[in-house]
Amino acid sequence: MISVKNLCKEFDGEVVLDNINTVFEQGVVNMIIGKSGSGKTVLLKCLVGLTAPTSGEIRYNGRNFVGLRSKELSRLRRDIGMLFQGSALFDSKTVLENVLFPLDMFSRNNRRERRKRAEFCLERVNLLEAANLFPSEISGGMKKRVAIARAISLNPKYLFCDEPNSGLDPKTSQLIDELIYDLTKDFSMTTVVVSHDMNSVINIGDKVIFINEGVKEWEGNKSEVMETTNEKLNDFVFASDLFKKIRAEEEREKVIR
Amino acid sequence: MKYNTDRKGHKKLLRSFERVGEYALLLKRVLAVPDRMKEFMKEFMKGIYFLGVNSIWIVVIISLFIGAAIVLQIALNIDSPMLPRFTVGVVSREIILLEFSSTIMCLILAGKVGSNVASEIGTMRITEQIDALDIMGVNSANYLILPKIVSFVAFMPVLVVFSMFMGLFGGYIICLFLETPSVETYVYGMQVFFRESFIWYSIGKSMLFGFIIASVAAYFGYTAKGGALEVGQASTNSVVMNSVLILVCDLVFTHLVMG
């Protein structure tokens, strides 16, 4: 579980995150949604320590992440897996070497066991056949799956995903969503996903947090998203024609009943 | 208007000081014991190959031609009955050993190796590969930069010795074909008044320059922000900064050691 208390972030005096308070629960997919530039990626970067917050607390199972010493921070980070928007695979390493890398750096197992674990992770994302290819030789969806395999290789307690569906077709997006959902349940991880894809929210969003202009505007679950009376969230959710139609149909059904 | 110009200058000066501070802090992170020695050795061997071995051909070609040109220039310009002809060999040797093979060669390597290191690390920065390392708990500066610095500094003596040999050999070829002076006179000139310490001085100097080239280029790459354009700028800035630093350090080093 990760709890966030009074989190604020400013860049050159400009407030990007304003007093964020929330809890990301274990074993569920926690989704942060919001428009582009609303501050959701900054929130994610604060959570993983890539950006230092201006003020506030981030507690990982009660331990304050902000202000940890570099050694403690390094140790805590071994419990964190992250899927980046652009996958962030190492270009000079093959798919298998990418997944092996965290194991080579931190695992105390012997080479055979490490390789076995890497192959298990690749099998889990259905990519064992691509083990010897380089990132430049595989598709965007495959890169995301390799990045997921690398993120889970050290059995992390926390999984962070930054826009996991960006640049993917709907079918591959769904595949990635299902993979994130299944892994969260299988390994009981605390998963935080930043997205502005409403399909993902409806598919896997156990808990949903809506950020608007740096402020936490709304919090609930995926079924509540569709029925909310929050105007700003409504504007965001029903911006697409598909969701407008869904809502119109739901209202028509209510009238008929 | 004047006020604005002053303020801009003030900001630039402040930014320069900031950069020096950032460079020092980065070095502090770089110069730590590697997390895994095996991984360090892997990257070290890659560095030896990509930064060192891959630079041999350019060192050989440039040294051969410049060495030949130096001998030719000196032979044409020291044409006095007051000076013995073997002076061409002596002067060429001193120029090649003391300045060309270390300083000029490092200026060329600042372009080749410096831009390579800056663009490689810069690309890793903008594609979030460095963030990925940090999140894994790896000291990214140490993992990426230290093997490059150590491998380049370690391979520098090899490049310098290659350069010295090829530079003197270029002069030998010129003497062989043009006979200005004869090969025997040139070889005699190369050997007379020879001081072995000049070779060690040159190797020491080039190792210092190797450290500057790799670390400054890595700094510019590591702190790159934005996209492909900014990586290109970082690469160019690293070459410019390296060239200036090499020239300044050459002057200081020469004054301290030889002065």
XYZ file of C-alpha atoms in Angstrom:
516
model
C 0.000 0.000 0.000
C 1.182 3.491 -0.814
C -0.283 6.495 0.950
C 0.155 10.039 -0.277
C -0.289 12.934 2.133
C -0.485 16.650 1.247
C 1.737 16.159 -1.790
C 2.679 19.378 -3.599
C 5.007 19.932 -6.529
C 6.070 23.242 -8.038
C 8.279 23.981 -11.036
C 9.783 27.503 -10.950
C 6.939 28.731 -8.742
C 4.241 27.144 -10.907
C 2.065 24.706 -8.966
C 1.774 21.395 -10.845
C 0.418 19.262 -8.004
C -1.629 20.826 -5.246
C -2.207 19.020 -1.962
C -2.792 15.491 -3.223
C -4.081 13.021 -0.634
C -4.851 9.442 -1.555
C -4.102 5.778 -0.921
C -3.027 3.242 -3.551
C -4.179 -0.136 -2.380
C -2.464 -3.507 -2.640
C -3.735 -6.171 -5.023
C -5.788 -3.756 -7.095
C -5.146 -1.663 -10.190
C -5.119 1.989 -9.138
C -5.622 4.276 -12.116
C -4.695 7.943 -12.298
C -6.615 9.635 -15.083
C -6.724 13.194 -16.362
C -6.187 15.381 -19.403
C -2.747 15.871 -20.916
C -0.784 18.308 -18.762
C -2.986 17.773 -15.699
C -0.053 16.567 -13.598
C -0.625 12.807 -13.545
C 2.832 11.891 -14.901
C 4.445 14.312 -12.418
C 2.505 12.546 -9.657
C 3.817 9.184 -10.903
C 7.389 10.538 -11.074
C 7.047 11.801 -7.497
C 5.767 8.376 -6.425
C 8.791 6.556 -7.847
C 11.266 9.227 -6.774
C 12.299 10.487 -10.214
C 11.104 13.948 -9.149
C 11.357 15.233 -5.603
C 8.079 16.674 -4.302
C 8.107 20.258 -2.996
C 6.279 19.133 0.151
C 4.222 16.245 1.478
C 4.692 12.582 2.255
C 4.735 9.369 0.225
C 4.618 6.298 2.437
C 5.392 2.799 1.163
C 3.826 0.471 3.728
C 4.288 3.189 6.327
C 7.894 4.163 5.394
C 8.261 7.722 4.154
C 9.869 7.565 0.712
C 10.685 11.287 0.676
C 14.058 12.048 2.204
C 15.280 8.451 2.375
C 19.075 7.972 2.274
C 20.411 6.850 -1.092
C 21.198 3.313 0.121
C 17.722 2.851 1.638
C 16.188 4.389 -1.458
C 18.139 2.011 -3.661
C 16.968 -0.955 -1.571
C 13.323 0.180 -1.688
C 13.550 0.674 -5.430
C 14.310 -3.006 -5.908
C 10.682 -3.577 -4.851
C 9.512 -1.264 -7.630
C 8.879 -2.201 -11.238
C 8.050 0.425 -13.800
C 6.661 0.348 -17.303
C 7.596 3.538 -19.164
C 5.548 5.215 -21.869
C 8.259 4.538 -24.445
C 9.146 1.120 -22.917
C 12.741 2.317 -22.151
C 14.338 -0.967 -23.184
C 18.137 -0.993 -23.475
C 18.865 -0.808 -27.203
C 22.201 -2.589 -26.970
C 20.762 -5.644 -25.210
C 18.538 -8.420 -26.563
C 15.053 -9.019 -25.175
C 16.364 -11.757 -22.866
C 19.311 -9.605 -21.712
C 16.898 -6.762 -20.945
C 14.857 -9.025 -18.671
C 18.012 -10.559 -17.197
C 19.539 -7.162 -16.405
C 17.826 -6.458 -13.020
C 18.492 -10.068 -12.020
C 22.185 -9.807 -12.958
C 22.456 -6.612 -10.934
C 20.602 -7.627 -7.778
C 19.712 -11.302 -7.632
C 21.918 -13.617 -5.585
C 20.838 -16.678 -7.585
C 23.280 -18.395 -9.900
C 23.340 -17.738 -13.638
C 21.126 -20.727 -14.491
C 18.438 -19.743 -11.999
C 18.526 -16.138 -13.167
C 18.095 -17.229 -16.769
C 15.241 -19.529 -15.772
C 13.501 -16.652 -14.004
C 13.965 -14.336 -17.020
C 12.548 -17.005 -19.323
C 9.590 -17.489 -16.957
C 8.872 -13.739 -17.082
C 9.095 -13.740 -20.874
C 6.803 -16.745 -21.047
C 4.348 -14.946 -18.766
C 4.067 -12.177 -21.372
C 4.097 -14.706 -24.261
C 7.379 -13.528 -25.715
C 9.795 -16.365 -25.166
C 10.195 -16.819 -28.917
C 11.529 -13.247 -29.222
C 14.211 -13.732 -26.553
C 17.156 -13.278 -28.893
C 15.814 -10.303 -30.838
C 16.877 -6.712 -30.210
C 14.318 -4.018 -29.259
C 14.678 -2.464 -32.714
C 13.454 -5.737 -34.244
C 10.145 -6.009 -32.360
C 6.833 -4.110 -32.494
C 5.608 -1.432 -30.037
C 3.220 -3.860 -28.321
C 5.985 -6.449 -27.941
C 8.297 -3.793 -26.469
C 5.666 -3.005 -23.830
C 5.378 -6.686 -22.986
C 9.168 -7.012 -22.680
C 9.164 -3.934 -20.437
C 6.495 -5.589 -18.272
C 8.566 -8.789 -18.124
C 11.615 -6.743 -17.059
C 9.532 -4.846 -14.481
C 8.307 -8.058 -12.808
C 11.601 -9.973 -13.011
C 12.598 -9.127 -9.427
C 9.108 -9.922 -8.053
C 8.282 -6.295 -7.215
C 5.714 -5.294 -4.626
C 4.825 -2.156 -6.556
C 4.217 -1.799 -10.292
C 3.951 1.605 -11.965
C 2.808 2.035 -15.553
C 3.029 5.320 -17.431
C 0.526 5.410 -20.311
C 0.855 1.673 -21.073
C -1.465 1.924 -24.090
C -0.034 4.932 -25.847
C 0.658 4.264 -29.514
C -0.966 0.829 -29.491
C -3.940 -0.462 -31.483
C -7.130 -1.272 -29.469
C -6.555 -5.032 -29.497
C -2.936 -4.782 -28.286
C -4.040 -2.185 -25.715
C -6.562 -4.635 -24.346
C -3.893 -7.340 -24.219
C -1.566 -5.081 -22.223
C -4.425 -4.073 -19.893
C -5.306 -7.703 -19.231
C -1.666 -8.535 -18.608
C -1.307 -5.732 -16.062
C -4.554 -6.773 -14.388
C -3.632 -10.471 -14.213
C -0.129 -9.778 -12.892
C -1.541 -7.459 -10.218
C -3.899 -10.164 -9.025
C -1.429 -13.066 -9.378
C 1.412 -11.386 -7.482
C -0.782 -9.175 -5.253
C 1.106 -6.043 -6.269
C 0.211 -2.439 -5.628
C -0.251 -1.286 -9.211
C -0.525 2.359 -10.243
C -1.414 3.090 -13.876
C -1.392 6.568 -15.414
C -3.673 6.754 -18.422
C -6.123 8.910 -20.319
C -7.574 5.920 -22.118
C -11.145 5.425 -20.872
C -11.281 1.891 -22.306
C -8.471 0.933 -19.918
C -10.314 2.531 -17.011
C -13.442 0.538 -17.760
C -11.439 -2.664 -18.323
C -9.116 -2.740 -15.335
C -9.594 0.339 -13.090
C -10.336 -1.126 -9.668
C -9.736 2.295 -8.188
C -9.771 5.514 -10.177
C -8.308 8.907 -9.249
C -9.086 11.884 -11.470
C -6.530 14.697 -11.512
C -7.490 18.049 -12.983
C -5.046 20.967 -13.180
C -2.894 19.477 -10.440
C -5.775 18.900 -8.016
C -7.347 15.560 -7.075
C -10.847 16.176 -8.336
C -12.477 12.800 -7.818
C -11.851 9.293 -6.485
C -13.927 6.140 -6.922
C -14.122 2.885 -8.877
C -14.751 2.107 -12.552
C -18.507 1.676 -12.228
C -18.840 4.964 -10.373
C -16.935 6.799 -13.128
C -19.824 6.362 -15.546
C -22.428 7.616 -13.093
C -20.581 10.496 -11.524
C -22.115 13.929 -11.211
C -18.700 15.625 -11.107
C -18.805 18.026 -14.043
C -15.093 18.073 -14.785
C -14.857 14.286 -14.736
C -17.935 14.091 -16.954
C -16.301 16.466 -19.423
C -13.231 14.249 -19.460
C -14.976 10.876 -19.619
C -17.578 11.814 -22.195
C -15.246 13.720 -24.461
C -15.198 10.783 -26.870
C -18.207 10.094 -29.129
C -18.232 6.443 -28.098
C -18.728 7.259 -24.431
C -21.299 9.938 -25.296
C -23.309 7.228 -27.113
C -22.915 4.811 -24.197
C -24.246 7.442 -21.796
C -27.144 8.350 -24.114
C -28.113 4.687 -24.336
C -27.914 4.262 -20.578
C -30.185 7.265 -20.062
C -32.643 5.963 -22.654
C -32.755 2.601 -20.861
C -33.467 4.389 -17.562
C -36.367 6.295 -19.113
C -37.794 3.082 -20.615
C -37.598 1.350 -17.234
C 18.516 47.565 -23.479
C 21.880 47.647 -21.742
C 20.197 46.372 -18.590
C 18.812 43.352 -20.462
C 22.215 42.511 -21.935
C 23.811 42.706 -18.491
C 21.122 40.434 -17.074
C 21.623 37.911 -19.844
C 25.371 37.890 -19.183
C 24.711 37.516 -15.468
C 22.418 34.538 -16.123
C 24.965 32.907 -18.419
C 27.681 33.316 -15.790
C 25.424 31.811 -13.121
C 24.574 28.915 -15.432
C 28.300 28.286 -15.998
C 28.878 28.030 -12.237
C 25.843 25.759 -11.968
C 27.283 23.511 -14.670
C 30.607 23.234 -12.804
C 28.685 22.241 -9.667
C 26.553 19.724 -11.561
C 29.684 18.228 -13.147
C 31.342 17.855 -9.728
C 28.218 16.223 -8.246
C 27.955 13.872 -11.201
C 31.621 12.881 -10.782
C 30.918 12.135 -7.126
C 28.236 9.636 -8.233
C 30.428 8.259 -11.021
C 33.534 7.643 -8.930
C 31.987 5.038 -6.641
C 32.581 1.309 -6.325
C 30.459 -0.452 -9.011
C 27.393 -2.372 -7.783
C 28.455 -5.478 -9.693
C 32.084 -5.918 -10.795
C 31.074 -8.415 -13.484
C 28.722 -5.905 -15.113
C 31.399 -3.206 -14.830
C 33.929 -5.447 -16.593
C 31.431 -6.164 -19.376
C 30.908 -2.442 -19.969
C 34.659 -1.802 -19.588
C 35.469 -4.273 -22.373
C 32.774 -2.708 -24.565
C 34.368 0.690 -23.891
C 37.830 -0.618 -24.805
C 36.455 -1.833 -28.124
C 34.097 0.995 -29.098
C 36.058 3.962 -27.745
C 39.614 2.662 -28.017
C 40.071 -0.014 -30.680
C 37.592 1.717 -33.009
C 39.678 4.909 -32.790
C 42.923 3.284 -33.921
C 42.224 3.721 -37.642
C 41.616 7.479 -37.374
C 44.726 7.870 -35.179
C 46.811 5.906 -37.691
C 45.612 7.826 -40.753
C 45.885 11.297 -39.218
C 49.258 10.630 -37.558
C 50.748 9.207 -40.738
C 49.786 12.194 -42.886
C 50.446 14.927 -40.322
C 53.801 13.325 -39.414
C 54.742 13.375 -43.088
C 53.574 16.990 -43.440
C 55.526 18.084 -40.320
C 58.775 16.602 -41.666
C 58.167 18.147 -45.076
C 57.424 21.589 -43.620
C 60.461 21.536 -41.341
C 62.729 20.300 -44.144
C 61.560 23.117 -46.401
C 61.733 25.843 -43.739
C 65.021 24.900 -42.023
C 67.168 25.173 -45.069
C 70.258 26.826 -43.637
C 73.925 25.870 -43.889
C 74.190 26.861 -40.198
C 71.909 23.979 -39.146
C 72.771 20.349 -39.700
C 70.147 18.398 -41.727
C 69.498 15.952 -38.903
C 67.773 18.907 -37.142
C 64.690 18.010 -39.223
C 64.527 14.634 -37.437
C 65.119 16.169 -33.999
C 62.488 18.916 -34.345
C 59.912 16.606 -35.954
C 60.398 14.075 -33.154
C 59.952 16.699 -30.441
C 56.813 18.134 -32.064
C 55.265 14.696 -32.574
C 56.173 13.359 -29.115
C 55.416 16.455 -27.070
C 52.382 18.052 -28.698
C 50.985 16.268 -31.731
C 50.484 12.727 -30.386
C 48.968 13.893 -27.142
C 47.269 17.281 -27.537
C 46.335 17.415 -31.227
C 45.335 13.752 -31.255
C 43.150 14.330 -28.175
C 41.492 17.299 -29.884
C 40.571 14.954 -32.731
C 39.429 12.243 -30.308
C 37.326 14.837 -28.468
C 35.335 15.052 -31.699
C 35.086 11.334 -32.360
C 34.840 9.806 -28.893
C 33.309 12.843 -27.151
C 30.383 13.132 -29.553
C 29.906 9.349 -29.448
C 29.693 9.260 -25.634
C 27.491 12.379 -25.386
C 25.023 11.210 -28.020
C 24.836 7.643 -26.654
C 24.153 8.747 -23.082
C 21.945 11.638 -24.258
C 19.775 9.254 -26.276
C 19.499 6.967 -23.249
C 18.408 9.975 -21.194
C 15.651 11.162 -23.549
C 14.339 7.630 -24.142
C 14.013 7.164 -20.344
C 16.577 4.319 -20.255
C 18.506 6.190 -17.537
C 15.272 6.673 -15.548
C 14.682 2.925 -15.887
C 18.134 2.239 -14.397
C 17.491 4.677 -11.533
C 14.151 3.092 -10.733
C 15.751 -0.361 -10.610
C 18.016 1.027 -7.892
C 21.117 1.065 -10.112
C 23.519 4.015 -9.766
C 23.046 4.976 -13.418
C 25.919 7.494 -13.486
C 28.330 4.920 -12.122
C 27.042 2.096 -14.327
C 27.101 4.091 -17.574
C 29.947 6.570 -17.179
C 32.660 4.930 -15.053
C 33.426 2.069 -17.501
C 33.670 4.595 -20.345
C 36.099 6.833 -18.442
C 38.249 3.953 -17.182
C 38.382 2.154 -20.536
C 39.222 5.297 -22.491
C 41.895 6.430 -20.024
C 43.358 2.898 -19.967
C 43.474 2.686 -23.754
C 44.900 6.186 -24.210
C 48.591 5.135 -23.922
C 48.016 2.628 -26.737
C 46.570 5.340 -28.978
C 49.367 7.769 -28.108
C 52.094 5.226 -28.827
C 50.386 4.337 -32.118
C 50.208 8.022 -32.983
C 53.896 8.620 -32.137
C 55.009 5.649 -34.165
C 52.834 6.465 -37.178
C 53.764 10.165 -37.078
C 57.480 9.366 -37.147
C 56.862 6.682 -39.749
C 55.054 9.224 -41.960
C 58.189 11.389 -41.842
C 60.296 8.356 -42.676
C 58.216 7.677 -45.807
C 58.615 11.309 -46.954
C 62.393 11.069 -46.493
C 62.396 7.776 -48.367
C 60.729 9.301 -51.426
C 61.905 12.926 -51.426
C 65.289 12.497 -49.731
C 64.930 15.828 -47.874
C 66.866 14.902 -45.726
C 68.010 11.362 -46.462
C 66.522 8.468 -44.489
C 69.795 7.914 -42.588
C 69.994 11.583 -41.545
C 66.318 11.598 -40.479
C 66.736 8.405 -38.425
C 69.898 9.804 -36.846
C 67.994 13.010 -36.001
C 65.202 10.968 -34.412
C 67.705 9.244 -32.122
C 70.037 12.085 -31.159
C 69.382 13.998 -27.857
C 66.435 11.660 -27.197
C 64.802 11.918 -23.775
C 62.618 8.995 -22.739
C 60.803 11.202 -20.216
C 59.084 13.014 -23.107
C 57.194 9.835 -23.940
C 55.993 9.424 -20.344
C 55.105 13.116 -20.215
C 53.047 12.716 -23.377
C 51.311 9.565 -22.155
C 50.507 11.168 -18.779
C 49.102 14.248 -20.464
C 46.945 12.237 -22.848
C 45.529 10.154 -19.972
C 44.439 13.392 -18.282
C 42.858 14.504 -21.550
C 41.196 11.089 -21.893
C 39.563 11.589 -18.500
C 38.399 15.086 -19.505
C 37.011 13.908 -22.873
C 35.026 10.966 -21.470
C 33.736 12.687 -18.328
C 32.769 16.020 -19.921
C 31.046 14.295 -22.855
C 29.225 11.994 -20.426
C 28.127 15.021 -18.377
C 26.621 16.745 -21.423
C 24.839 13.537 -22.454
C 23.620 12.717 -18.949
C 22.092 16.175 -18.452
C 20.486 16.353 -21.922
C 16.790 17.217 -21.891
C 14.155 17.256 -24.609
C 14.495 15.402 -27.900
C 16.832 14.544 -30.751
C 17.701 18.211 -31.339
C 18.889 18.653 -27.745
C 20.973 15.461 -27.942
C 22.671 16.899 -31.038
C 23.280 20.156 -29.171
C 24.677 18.281 -26.172
C 27.031 16.426 -28.480
C 28.235 19.652 -30.136
C 28.607 21.427 -26.781
C 30.666 18.544 -25.427
C 33.098 18.767 -28.371
C 33.473 22.544 -27.979
C 33.927 22.360 -24.205
C 36.373 19.458 -24.482
C 38.469 21.322 -27.050
C 38.708 24.421 -24.857
C 39.502 22.374 -21.736
C 42.185 20.358 -23.532
C 43.912 23.522 -24.767
C 43.811 25.193 -21.342
C 44.945 22.033 -19.525
C 47.739 21.528 -22.060
C 49.102 24.965 -21.247
C 48.840 24.448 -17.484
C 50.263 20.896 -17.626
C 53.182 21.977 -19.836
C 53.994 24.869 -17.530
C 53.827 22.683 -14.421
C 55.811 19.731 -15.763
C 58.220 21.280 -18.250
C 58.386 24.865 -17.061
